[in-house]
Structures are given as C-alpha cells and as structure tokens.
mmCIF file of C-alpha atoms in Angstrom:
data_model
loop_
_atom_site.group_PDB
_atom_site.id
_atom_site.type_symbol
_atom_site.label_atom_id
_atom_site.label_comp_id
_atom_site.label_asym_id
_atom_site.label_seq_id
_atom_site.Cartn_x
_atom_site.Cartn_y
_atom_site.Cartn_z
ATOM 1 C CA MET A 1 -11.217 -71.054 -77.016
ATOM 2 C CA SER A 2 -9.787 -67.489 -75.242
ATOM 3 C CA PRO A 3 -11.667 -64.994 -74.776
ATOM 4 C CA VAL A 4 -9.457 -62.714 -77.423
ATOM 5 C CA LEU A 5 -9.844 -65.190 -80.319
ATOM 6 C CA THR A 6 -13.430 -65.468 -79.633
ATOM 7 C CA GLY A 7 -13.872 -61.942 -79.628
ATOM 8 C CA VAL A 8 -12.010 -61.781 -82.975
ATOM 9 C CA LEU A 9 -14.337 -64.440 -84.714
ATOM 10 C CA MET A 10 -17.200 -62.475 -83.168
ATOM 11 C CA LEU A 11 -16.049 -59.416 -85.383
ATOM 12 C CA LEU A 12 -15.232 -61.447 -88.469
ATOM 13 C CA LEU A 13 -18.913 -62.562 -88.182
ATOM 14 C CA GLU A 14 -20.430 -58.822 -88.083
ATOM 15 C CA VAL A 15 -18.617 -57.363 -91.202
ATOM 16 C CA PRO A 16 -20.964 -59.585 -93.630
ATOM 17 C CA LEU A 17 -24.147 -59.010 -91.270
ATOM 18 C CA PHE A 18 -23.086 -55.166 -90.979
ATOM 19 C CA LEU A 19 -22.704 -54.554 -94.872
ATOM 20 C CA SER A 20 -25.561 -56.693 -95.464
ATOM 21 C CA LYS A 21 -27.975 -54.953 -92.882
ATOM 22 C CA ALA A 22 -26.640 -51.515 -94.295
ATOM 23 C CA ARG A 23 -27.672 -51.810 -97.760
ATOM 24 C CA ASP A 24 -31.453 -52.337 -96.736
ATOM 25 C CA SER A 25 -30.679 -49.458 -93.970
ATOM 26 C CA GLY A 26 -32.426 -46.646 -96.131
ATOM 27 C CA PHE A 27 -28.865 -44.695 -95.923
ATOM 28 C CA GLN A 28 -26.721 -44.998 -99.494
ATOM 29 C CA LEU A 29 -23.911 -47.236 -98.689
ATOM 30 C CA GLN A 30 -20.153 -45.885 -99.478
ATOM 31 C CA GLY A 31 -16.857 -47.590 -98.902
ATOM 32 C CA VAL A 32 -16.128 -44.812 -95.920
ATOM 33 C CA GLU A 33 -19.417 -45.849 -94.498
ATOM 34 C CA VAL A 34 -17.839 -48.867 -92.689
ATOM 35 C CA ALA A 35 -16.759 -46.551 -90.136
ATOM 36 C CA ALA A 36 -19.533 -46.281 -88.621
ATOM 37 C CA TRP A 37 -19.214 -50.526 -87.668
ATOM 38 C CA ARG A 38 -16.115 -49.580 -86.146
ATOM 39 C CA LYS A 39 -18.047 -48.502 -82.982
ATOM 40 C CA ASN A 40 -18.301 -52.363 -82.934
ATOM 41 C CA LEU A 41 -14.467 -53.080 -82.619
ATOM 42 C CA PRO A 42 -15.062 -53.289 -78.966
ATOM 43 C CA ALA A 43 -16.183 -56.806 -79.947
ATOM 44 C CA LEU A 44 -12.380 -58.009 -79.290
ATOM 45 C CA ASP A 45 -13.278 -57.049 -75.513
ATOM 46 C CA ALA A 46 -14.442 -60.010 -73.741
ATOM 47 C CA ASP A 47 -17.446 -58.055 -72.201
ATOM 48 C CA ALA A 48 -18.663 -57.154 -75.502
ATOM 49 C CA THR A 49 -22.202 -58.983 -75.829
ATOM 50 C CA ARG A 50 -25.618 -59.247 -77.898
ATOM 51 C CA LYS A 51 -28.221 -56.971 -75.545
ATOM 52 C CA VAL A 52 -31.919 -56.891 -75.996
ATOM 53 C CA PRO A 53 -32.225 -53.250 -76.883
ATOM 54 C CA GLN A 54 -32.623 -50.662 -73.818
ATOM 55 C CA ALA A 55 -34.487 -48.339 -75.766
ATOM 56 C CA ILE A 56 -36.746 -49.053 -78.802
ATOM 57 C CA ILE A 57 -38.274 -46.587 -81.407
ATOM 58 C CA ILE A 58 -41.594 -47.848 -81.913
ATOM 59 C CA GLY A 59 -42.887 -45.520 -84.505
ATOM 60 C CA VAL A 60 -44.819 -43.791 -86.003
ATOM 61 C CA ARG A 61 -44.532 -45.366 -89.365
ATOM 62 C CA LYS A 62 -43.603 -42.658 -92.237
ATOM 63 C CA GLY A 63 -42.780 -40.480 -89.403
ATOM 64 C CA GLY A 64 -38.898 -40.799 -89.617
ATOM 65 C CA THR A 65 -37.737 -43.389 -87.687
ATOM 66 C CA ARG A 66 -34.939 -44.323 -90.311
ATOM 67 C CA ALA A 67 -34.179 -40.779 -90.216
ATOM 68 C CA LEU A 68 -33.934 -40.881 -85.815
ATOM 69 C CA LEU A 69 -32.064 -43.907 -86.148
ATOM 70 C CA GLU A 70 -29.583 -42.875 -88.135
ATOM 71 C CA MET A 71 -28.892 -39.621 -86.469
ATOM 72 C CA LEU A 72 -28.721 -41.205 -83.187
ATOM 73 C CA ASN A 73 -26.057 -43.912 -84.356
ATOM 74 C CA LEU A 74 -23.998 -40.540 -84.349
ATOM 75 C CA HIS A 75 -23.776 -41.055 -80.248
ATOM 76 C CA PRO A 76 -20.543 -43.293 -79.606
ATOM 77 C CA ASP A 77 -22.271 -44.887 -77.133
ATOM 78 C CA VAL A 78 -24.862 -45.946 -78.650
ATOM 79 C CA VAL A 79 -25.444 -49.176 -81.268
ATOM 80 C CA VAL A 80 -28.465 -49.487 -83.624
ATOM 81 C CA ALA A 81 -29.749 -52.838 -84.878
ATOM 82 C CA ARG A 82 -30.161 -51.414 -88.345
ATOM 83 C CA ALA A 83 -33.225 -53.981 -89.592
ATOM 84 C CA GLU A 84 -36.562 -53.692 -88.628
ATOM 85 C CA ILE A 85 -36.971 -56.673 -86.779
ATOM 86 C CA HIS A 86 -40.379 -57.366 -86.193
ATOM 87 C CA PHE A 87 -40.045 -58.895 -83.034
ATOM 88 C CA PHE A 88 -43.236 -57.646 -81.046
ATOM 89 C CA ASP A 89 -45.507 -57.446 -83.938
ATOM 90 C CA TRP A 90 -45.078 -60.317 -85.743
ATOM 91 C CA ASP A 91 -46.379 -63.578 -84.359
ATOM 92 C CA GLU A 92 -43.558 -65.531 -86.197
ATOM 93 C CA ASN A 93 -41.050 -63.619 -84.872
ATOM 94 C CA TYR A 94 -42.228 -63.617 -81.369
ATOM 95 C CA ARG A 95 -42.242 -67.411 -81.352
ATOM 96 C CA LYS A 96 -38.761 -67.535 -82.356
ATOM 97 C CA GLY A 97 -38.166 -66.596 -78.527
ATOM 98 C CA LEU A 98 -35.625 -64.481 -76.675
ATOM 99 C CA ASP A 99 -32.480 -65.790 -77.981
ATOM 100 C CA TRP A 100 -33.406 -65.069 -81.424
ATOM 101 C CA TYR A 101 -34.217 -61.606 -80.602
ATOM 102 C CA ARG A 102 -30.835 -61.062 -78.689
ATOM 103 C CA GLN A 103 -28.994 -62.195 -81.754
ATOM 104 C CA GLN A 104 -30.650 -59.641 -84.115
ATOM 105 C CA MET A 105 -28.861 -56.904 -82.096
ATOM 106 C CA PRO A 106 -25.402 -55.741 -82.827
ATOM 107 C CA VAL A 107 -22.429 -56.744 -80.567
ATOM 108 C CA SER A 108 -21.902 -53.763 -77.342
ATOM 109 C CA LEU A 109 -19.787 -52.935 -74.619
ATOM 110 C CA PRO A 110 -21.882 -52.612 -71.333
ATOM 111 C CA HIS A 111 -21.480 -48.769 -71.295
ATOM 112 C CA GLN A 112 -23.556 -48.648 -75.002
ATOM 113 C CA LEU A 113 -27.297 -48.490 -75.434
ATOM 114 C CA THR A 114 -28.747 -50.812 -77.509
ATOM 115 C CA VAL A 115 -31.527 -49.440 -80.006
ATOM 116 C CA GLU A 116 -33.508 -51.062 -82.189
ATOM 117 C CA LYS A 117 -36.539 -49.355 -84.377
ATOM 118 C CA THR A 118 -39.527 -50.870 -85.959
ATOM 119 C CA PRO A 119 -42.493 -48.483 -86.592
ATOM 120 C CA GLY A 120 -45.209 -51.267 -86.772
ATOM 121 C CA TYR A 121 -45.059 -51.979 -83.460
ATOM 122 C CA PHE A 122 -47.023 -48.538 -82.100
ATOM 123 C CA THR A 123 -50.167 -50.168 -83.737
ATOM 124 C CA ALA A 124 -49.659 -53.704 -83.294
ATOM 125 C CA PRO A 125 -51.989 -54.854 -80.918
ATOM 126 C CA ASN A 126 -50.263 -56.663 -78.590
ATOM 127 C CA ALA A 127 -46.882 -54.974 -78.904
ATOM 128 C CA ALA A 128 -46.737 -52.488 -76.316
ATOM 129 C CA GLU A 129 -47.492 -55.793 -73.793
ATOM 130 C CA ARG A 130 -45.287 -58.036 -74.864
ATOM 131 C CA VAL A 131 -42.317 -55.212 -74.726
ATOM 132 C CA HIS A 132 -43.446 -54.684 -71.375
ATOM 133 C CA ALA A 133 -42.859 -58.831 -70.659
ATOM 134 C CA LEU A 134 -39.677 -58.568 -72.084
ATOM 135 C CA SER A 135 -38.708 -55.225 -69.441
ATOM 136 C CA ASN A 136 -40.517 -52.634 -67.813
ATOM 137 C CA SER A 137 -37.719 -50.131 -67.970
ATOM 138 C CA THR A 138 -37.451 -50.365 -71.469
ATOM 139 C CA ARG A 139 -37.293 -46.236 -72.837
ATOM 140 C CA LEU A 140 -39.657 -46.071 -76.104
ATOM 141 C CA LEU A 141 -39.114 -43.700 -78.474
ATOM 142 C CA LEU A 142 -42.311 -42.246 -80.488
ATOM 143 C CA ILE A 143 -41.631 -40.090 -83.067
ATOM 144 C CA VAL A 144 -45.065 -38.315 -84.281
ATOM 145 C CA ARG A 145 -46.139 -36.096 -87.244
ATOM 146 C CA ASP A 146 -48.538 -34.602 -89.061
ATOM 147 C CA PRO A 147 -51.423 -37.001 -89.126
ATOM 148 C CA ALA A 148 -52.477 -35.834 -92.227
ATOM 149 C CA GLU A 149 -49.435 -35.582 -93.691
ATOM 150 C CA ARG A 150 -48.645 -38.956 -92.824
ATOM 151 C CA VAL A 151 -51.500 -40.398 -93.879
ATOM 152 C CA ILE A 152 -50.518 -38.688 -97.496
ATOM 153 C CA SER A 153 -46.715 -40.608 -96.727
ATOM 154 C CA ASP A 154 -48.415 -43.778 -96.440
ATOM 155 C CA TYR A 155 -50.318 -43.563 -99.860
ATOM 156 C CA THR A 156 -47.070 -42.086 -101.157
ATOM 157 C CA GLN A 157 -45.087 -44.751 -100.531
ATOM 158 C CA VAL A 158 -47.213 -47.972 -101.600
ATOM 159 C CA LEU A 159 -47.942 -45.746 -104.848
ATOM 160 C CA TYR A 160 -43.993 -45.717 -105.668
ATOM 161 C CA ASN A 161 -44.285 -49.451 -105.099
ATOM 162 C CA ARG A 162 -47.041 -50.042 -107.531
ATOM 163 C CA LYS A 163 -45.346 -47.853 -109.954
ATOM 164 C CA GLU A 164 -41.911 -50.003 -109.635
ATOM 165 C CA HIS A 165 -43.578 -53.143 -110.231
ATOM 166 C CA HIS A 166 -45.712 -51.652 -112.810
ATOM 167 C CA LYS A 167 -49.123 -52.512 -111.088
ATOM 168 C CA GLN A 168 -52.309 -50.374 -111.226
ATOM 169 C CA TYR A 169 -53.079 -47.784 -108.827
ATOM 170 C CA ARG A 170 -55.725 -45.367 -107.656
ATOM 171 C CA PRO A 171 -55.446 -41.618 -106.980
ATOM 172 C CA VAL A 172 -55.668 -41.173 -103.380
ATOM 173 C CA GLU A 173 -58.859 -39.202 -103.406
ATOM 174 C CA GLU A 174 -60.820 -42.295 -104.481
ATOM 175 C CA ILE A 175 -59.550 -44.282 -101.562
ATOM 176 C CA LEU A 176 -59.999 -41.655 -99.201
ATOM 177 C CA VAL A 177 -63.174 -40.630 -100.078
ATOM 178 C CA ARG A 178 -66.521 -43.018 -99.929
ATOM 179 C CA ASP A 179 -69.566 -41.575 -101.000
ATOM 180 C CA GLY A 180 -68.275 -38.213 -99.848
ATOM 181 C CA LYS A 181 -67.143 -39.048 -97.046
ATOM 182 C CA LEU A 182 -63.787 -40.003 -95.671
ATOM 183 C CA ASN A 183 -62.960 -43.483 -95.439
ATOM 184 C CA GLY A 184 -61.896 -43.912 -92.105
ATOM 185 C CA LYS A 185 -61.453 -47.623 -92.484
ATOM 186 C CA TYR A 186 -58.376 -47.343 -94.912
ATOM 187 C CA LYS A 187 -55.472 -48.394 -92.809
ATOM 188 C CA ALA A 188 -53.471 -45.045 -93.331
ATOM 189 C CA VAL A 189 -55.753 -43.485 -91.445
ATOM 190 C CA GLN A 190 -56.391 -45.923 -89.209
ATOM 191 C CA ARG A 191 -52.455 -45.497 -88.333
ATOM 192 C CA SER A 192 -52.774 -42.079 -87.857
ATOM 193 C CA LEU A 193 -55.475 -42.183 -84.954
ATOM 194 C CA TYR A 194 -52.453 -41.972 -82.724
ATOM 195 C CA TYR A 195 -54.543 -41.532 -79.227
ATOM 196 C CA ILE A 196 -55.985 -45.360 -80.046
ATOM 197 C CA HIS A 197 -52.647 -46.545 -80.072
ATOM 198 C CA MET A 198 -50.816 -44.547 -76.897
ATOM 199 C CA GLU A 199 -53.908 -45.988 -75.395
ATOM 200 C CA ARG A 200 -52.482 -49.458 -75.379
ATOM 201 C CA TRP A 201 -48.726 -47.956 -74.229
ATOM 202 C CA LEU A 202 -49.424 -45.861 -71.432
ATOM 203 C CA ARG A 203 -51.500 -49.173 -70.106
ATOM 204 C CA GLN A 204 -48.126 -50.886 -69.544
ATOM 205 C CA PHE A 205 -45.557 -48.013 -69.224
ATOM 206 C CA PRO A 206 -45.781 -44.522 -67.586
ATOM 207 C CA LEU A 207 -45.762 -41.167 -69.735
ATOM 208 C CA HIS A 208 -41.870 -40.810 -68.383
ATOM 209 C CA GLN A 209 -40.860 -43.852 -69.848
ATOM 210 C CA ILE A 210 -42.222 -42.301 -73.384
ATOM 211 C CA HIS A 211 -40.494 -39.947 -75.135
ATOM 212 C CA LEU A 212 -42.400 -38.363 -78.095
ATOM 213 C CA VAL A 213 -39.881 -36.879 -80.979
ATOM 214 C CA ASP A 214 -41.682 -33.976 -83.392
ATOM 215 C CA GLY A 215 -41.316 -35.404 -86.610
ATOM 216 C CA ASP A 216 -42.338 -32.243 -88.188
ATOM 217 C CA VAL A 217 -39.445 -30.029 -86.369
ATOM 218 C CA LEU A 218 -37.129 -33.249 -87.287
ATOM 219 C CA VAL A 219 -36.931 -32.277 -90.679
ATOM 220 C CA LYS A 220 -36.033 -28.594 -90.059
ATOM 221 C CA ASP A 221 -33.897 -28.500 -86.991
ATOM 222 C CA PRO A 222 -32.737 -31.990 -86.086
ATOM 223 C CA LEU A 223 -30.249 -31.131 -83.206
ATOM 224 C CA SER A 224 -32.572 -29.484 -81.138
ATOM 225 C CA GLN A 225 -35.032 -32.940 -81.653
ATOM 226 C CA LEU A 226 -31.299 -35.136 -80.783
ATOM 227 C CA GLN A 227 -30.285 -33.404 -77.925
ATOM 228 C CA GLN A 228 -33.989 -33.733 -75.859
ATOM 229 C CA VAL A 229 -33.330 -37.501 -77.143
ATOM 230 C CA GLU A 230 -29.831 -37.458 -75.706
ATOM 231 C CA ARG A 231 -30.735 -35.757 -72.099
ATOM 232 C CA PHE A 232 -33.939 -38.958 -72.404
ATOM 233 C CA LEU A 233 -31.610 -41.782 -73.118
ATOM 234 C CA GLN A 234 -29.406 -40.007 -70.293
ATOM 235 C CA LEU A 235 -26.649 -40.159 -72.603
ATOM 236 C CA PRO A 236 -23.837 -37.435 -72.327
ATOM 237 C CA PRO A 237 -24.014 -34.714 -74.921
ATOM 238 C CA HIS A 238 -22.197 -35.716 -78.255
ATOM 239 C CA ILE A 239 -24.422 -34.799 -81.106
ATOM 240 C CA LYS A 240 -23.343 -31.225 -83.077
ATOM 241 C CA ALA A 241 -24.445 -29.068 -85.398
ATOM 242 C CA SER A 242 -21.823 -29.735 -87.808
ATOM 243 C CA ASN A 243 -23.225 -33.219 -87.605
ATOM 244 C CA PHE A 244 -26.157 -32.026 -89.703
ATOM 245 C CA TYR A 245 -25.707 -30.293 -93.306
ATOM 246 C CA PHE A 246 -28.600 -29.159 -95.447
ATOM 247 C CA ASN A 247 -28.895 -30.926 -98.838
ATOM 248 C CA HIS A 248 -30.564 -28.669 -101.390
ATOM 249 C CA THR A 249 -30.744 -31.256 -104.178
ATOM 250 C CA LYS A 250 -32.799 -33.589 -101.338
ATOM 251 C CA GLY A 251 -34.595 -31.040 -99.783
ATOM 252 C CA PHE A 252 -33.615 -32.546 -96.193
ATOM 253 C CA TYR A 253 -30.560 -32.708 -94.003
ATOM 254 C CA CYS A 254 -27.944 -35.256 -94.290
ATOM 255 C CA LEU A 255 -25.074 -36.477 -91.812
ATOM 256 C CA HIS A 256 -21.830 -35.468 -91.416
ATOM 257 C CA ALA A 257 -19.365 -37.150 -88.986
ATOM 258 C CA VAL A 258 -15.772 -38.648 -89.038
ATOM 259 C CA GLY A 259 -14.914 -36.962 -92.433
ATOM 260 C CA ARG A 260 -18.053 -38.700 -94.422
ATOM 261 C CA GLU A 261 -21.510 -38.008 -95.347
ATOM 262 C CA ARG A 262 -24.444 -39.894 -95.731
ATOM 263 C CA CYS A 263 -28.075 -39.110 -96.632
ATOM 264 C CA LEU A 264 -31.362 -41.144 -96.461
ATOM 265 C CA ASP A 265 -32.039 -42.647 -99.710
ATOM 266 C CA GLN A 266 -34.102 -41.710 -102.864
ATOM 267 C CA SER A 267 -36.844 -43.739 -101.380
ATOM 268 C CA LYS A 268 -36.852 -41.173 -98.808
ATOM 269 C CA GLY A 269 -38.566 -38.194 -98.652
ATOM 270 C CA ARG A 270 -40.164 -38.471 -101.659
ATOM 271 C CA PRO A 271 -42.381 -35.851 -102.982
ATOM 272 C CA HIS A 272 -46.256 -36.498 -102.537
ATOM 273 C CA PRO A 273 -48.552 -36.779 -105.451
ATOM 274 C CA SER A 274 -50.857 -33.498 -105.204
ATOM 275 C CA VAL A 275 -54.039 -33.588 -103.220
ATOM 276 C CA ASN A 276 -57.407 -32.384 -103.875
ATOM 277 C CA GLN A 277 -57.946 -29.470 -101.327
ATOM 278 C CA THR A 278 -61.191 -30.370 -100.545
ATOM 279 C CA VAL A 279 -60.131 -34.033 -99.600
ATOM 280 C CA LEU A 280 -57.186 -32.147 -97.497
ATOM 281 C CA HIS A 281 -59.731 -30.493 -95.516
ATOM 282 C CA GLN A 282 -61.851 -33.568 -95.096
ATOM 283 C CA LEU A 283 -58.622 -35.710 -94.033
ATOM 284 C CA CYS A 284 -57.568 -32.613 -91.563
ATOM 285 C CA HIS A 285 -61.735 -32.258 -90.339
ATOM 286 C CA TYR A 286 -61.974 -36.218 -89.736
ATOM 287 C CA PHE A 287 -58.517 -35.971 -87.222
ATOM 288 C CA ARG A 288 -59.371 -32.788 -85.438
ATOM 289 C CA GLN A 289 -60.679 -34.358 -82.025
ATOM 290 C CA HIS A 290 -58.728 -37.161 -82.516
ATOM 291 C CA ASN A 291 -55.967 -35.101 -82.312
ATOM 292 C CA LYS A 292 -57.429 -33.125 -79.368
ATOM 293 C CA ASN A 293 -57.743 -36.426 -77.550
ATOM 294 C CA PHE A 294 -54.169 -37.459 -78.339
ATOM 295 C CA PHE A 295 -52.546 -34.124 -76.976
ATOM 296 C CA ARG A 296 -54.343 -34.031 -73.660
ATOM 297 C CA MET A 297 -53.391 -37.617 -73.157
ATOM 298 C CA VAL A 298 -49.819 -36.640 -73.687
ATOM 299 C CA GLY A 299 -49.766 -33.098 -72.081
ATOM 300 C CA ARG A 300 -48.519 -31.601 -75.241
ATOM 301 C CA THR A 301 -49.904 -30.173 -78.634
ATOM 302 C CA PHE A 302 -48.254 -29.834 -81.921
ATOM 303 C CA ASN A 303 -49.028 -27.825 -84.984
ATOM 304 C CA TRP A 304 -50.757 -29.995 -87.407
ATOM 305 C CA CYS A 305 -53.056 -29.389 -89.884
#
C-alpha cells in the first residue's frame, strides 16, 4: 500500500475516534470543533506517526488539568490525547504494553509535541518510576492549587455524582472531622499532601524537568501560565491574549481560536457547597506544615489558605 493511501486510511479512522473522545473531553462539542482535529490533517504525510508523549500532565486531580490541556492544544505544534489514558497508574493498562499506549495517542508530525494528561499519575505509587522507565527525558507538567480548596473540589465532584445517581451523601464536615480532629485518612486530604507525592517524582526526575503551573492563577490569568508552559516545552510563542475571553455566566475563561469558541462543560467549575468556617480553619491548619515542606522541596511559595 502506498504511503499516501495509508495516510488517507489513517485520517479516516481518526474522525470517529476524535469525535468520540471529544465528547468525553470535558468541553462542549460543537460542529465547528472539528477544526481542532484538523491539526491532524498532516496524517496524509508519510512522516505522520503515533508517538509516546514527550510531555505529560501528571496532576493534580481537581487542579485544572483539563483546562490546561485544552489551552495547550491551542498551539499548532501540540497534539493531545483527549481521554485520560491511565497507563502508568492502572496495572491492567500498564500490562497491555508500550504498543497499546502508543496507539492511544493522536497522529502527529515529527515537529509536533504529543501531550497526554492523567491527574491520577501524581499520587500513584508506581507512576513516576514507570514514566522514567519509558523515557527519562519526558517533560512533566504539574498543576497545583490551594490544597484545602482542592479537597473541597474533590468532595464536590463526588457529591454531584452521587446526587445525579440519586445516592445518599454525607456533608463534607462529617467526612473531614472525626472526634473533633481532621480526618487525615480521607483520600481527598491524602491527595493534597503534595510534598509526599512530589518526593517520589523527584527521585526519578530532576526538578528542572517538572514545571509547576499555578492553578489558582490559571483561572484568573491563563495567558501568563500558558506562556510559561510554552517556554518550558520549548515551543515557539503562539498563544495570545485573544485566545481567551471571560464568560461571566460560567465564571471562568473560555477559549477562542480559528473563529470558534469553547468552554469547559457544566461539570467543570461547579460551585462548592458551603463549608463550616471552623472546619476550613482546621483544614488550613492541617496543611500548613505540609505546604511548607512542599515549598522548600520545589523552591517556590504559593498563596494558599
């Protein structure tokens, strides 16, 4: 089969795959959004291949990883895996092997950077070692936000899921506090102990290979964060202020490119439930020393709590 015909077949196969993944991507799918897929039109080129990612958004959960991925996808030299692959954190997927992982990636040209995001990687015990075994040159993106706010966002996602399925749920205060003390065993709290998880990644990768994105700034000033990411990934500057506009109805920034507009779907940016102020203070107090440990580890401070 000729390279051109092979490219045509690859292109046709990409269409249903793109549409299927886009529906699950966290963004509203519109007819004009097929334009995003057109970055893969070079699949007609015989040099187009599926590559393992050169960059991975490893976390954190409820930190803004979907927004970061979609914003980064504005760049013409970037192609993204729209679904979370869970290759390095789920044993059943990891056992499928490298070829399976590569097949989950979009078609790209040699100059394009392939990026995937799975926020579960950051807290998974084996993920850092597995990523390093694949390639010790992989560039890593970690988006962090106020750990107390992240806990409430984590709870909020579970809360809405239980409500949608008409299941019972407990107020967050009952989960967070046990016998008057903060429940440090709550998974959402454990996920916010950034320095514990970061330590595993720093055993495998030097700090300069891990770029920290400030998730609290990303929602207010996305351009500043994306420009830093462009420099970290050694991409030519492309993303501009005109790519973002504030949607007052939704309360966050949406994307604008190639005559089309996209916003995170209604499952993103949900309002948090009202939380007792005493419990919030307990949460902040619990994280205070953990946050200091993280700041020393990464050589940066963040305006948290």
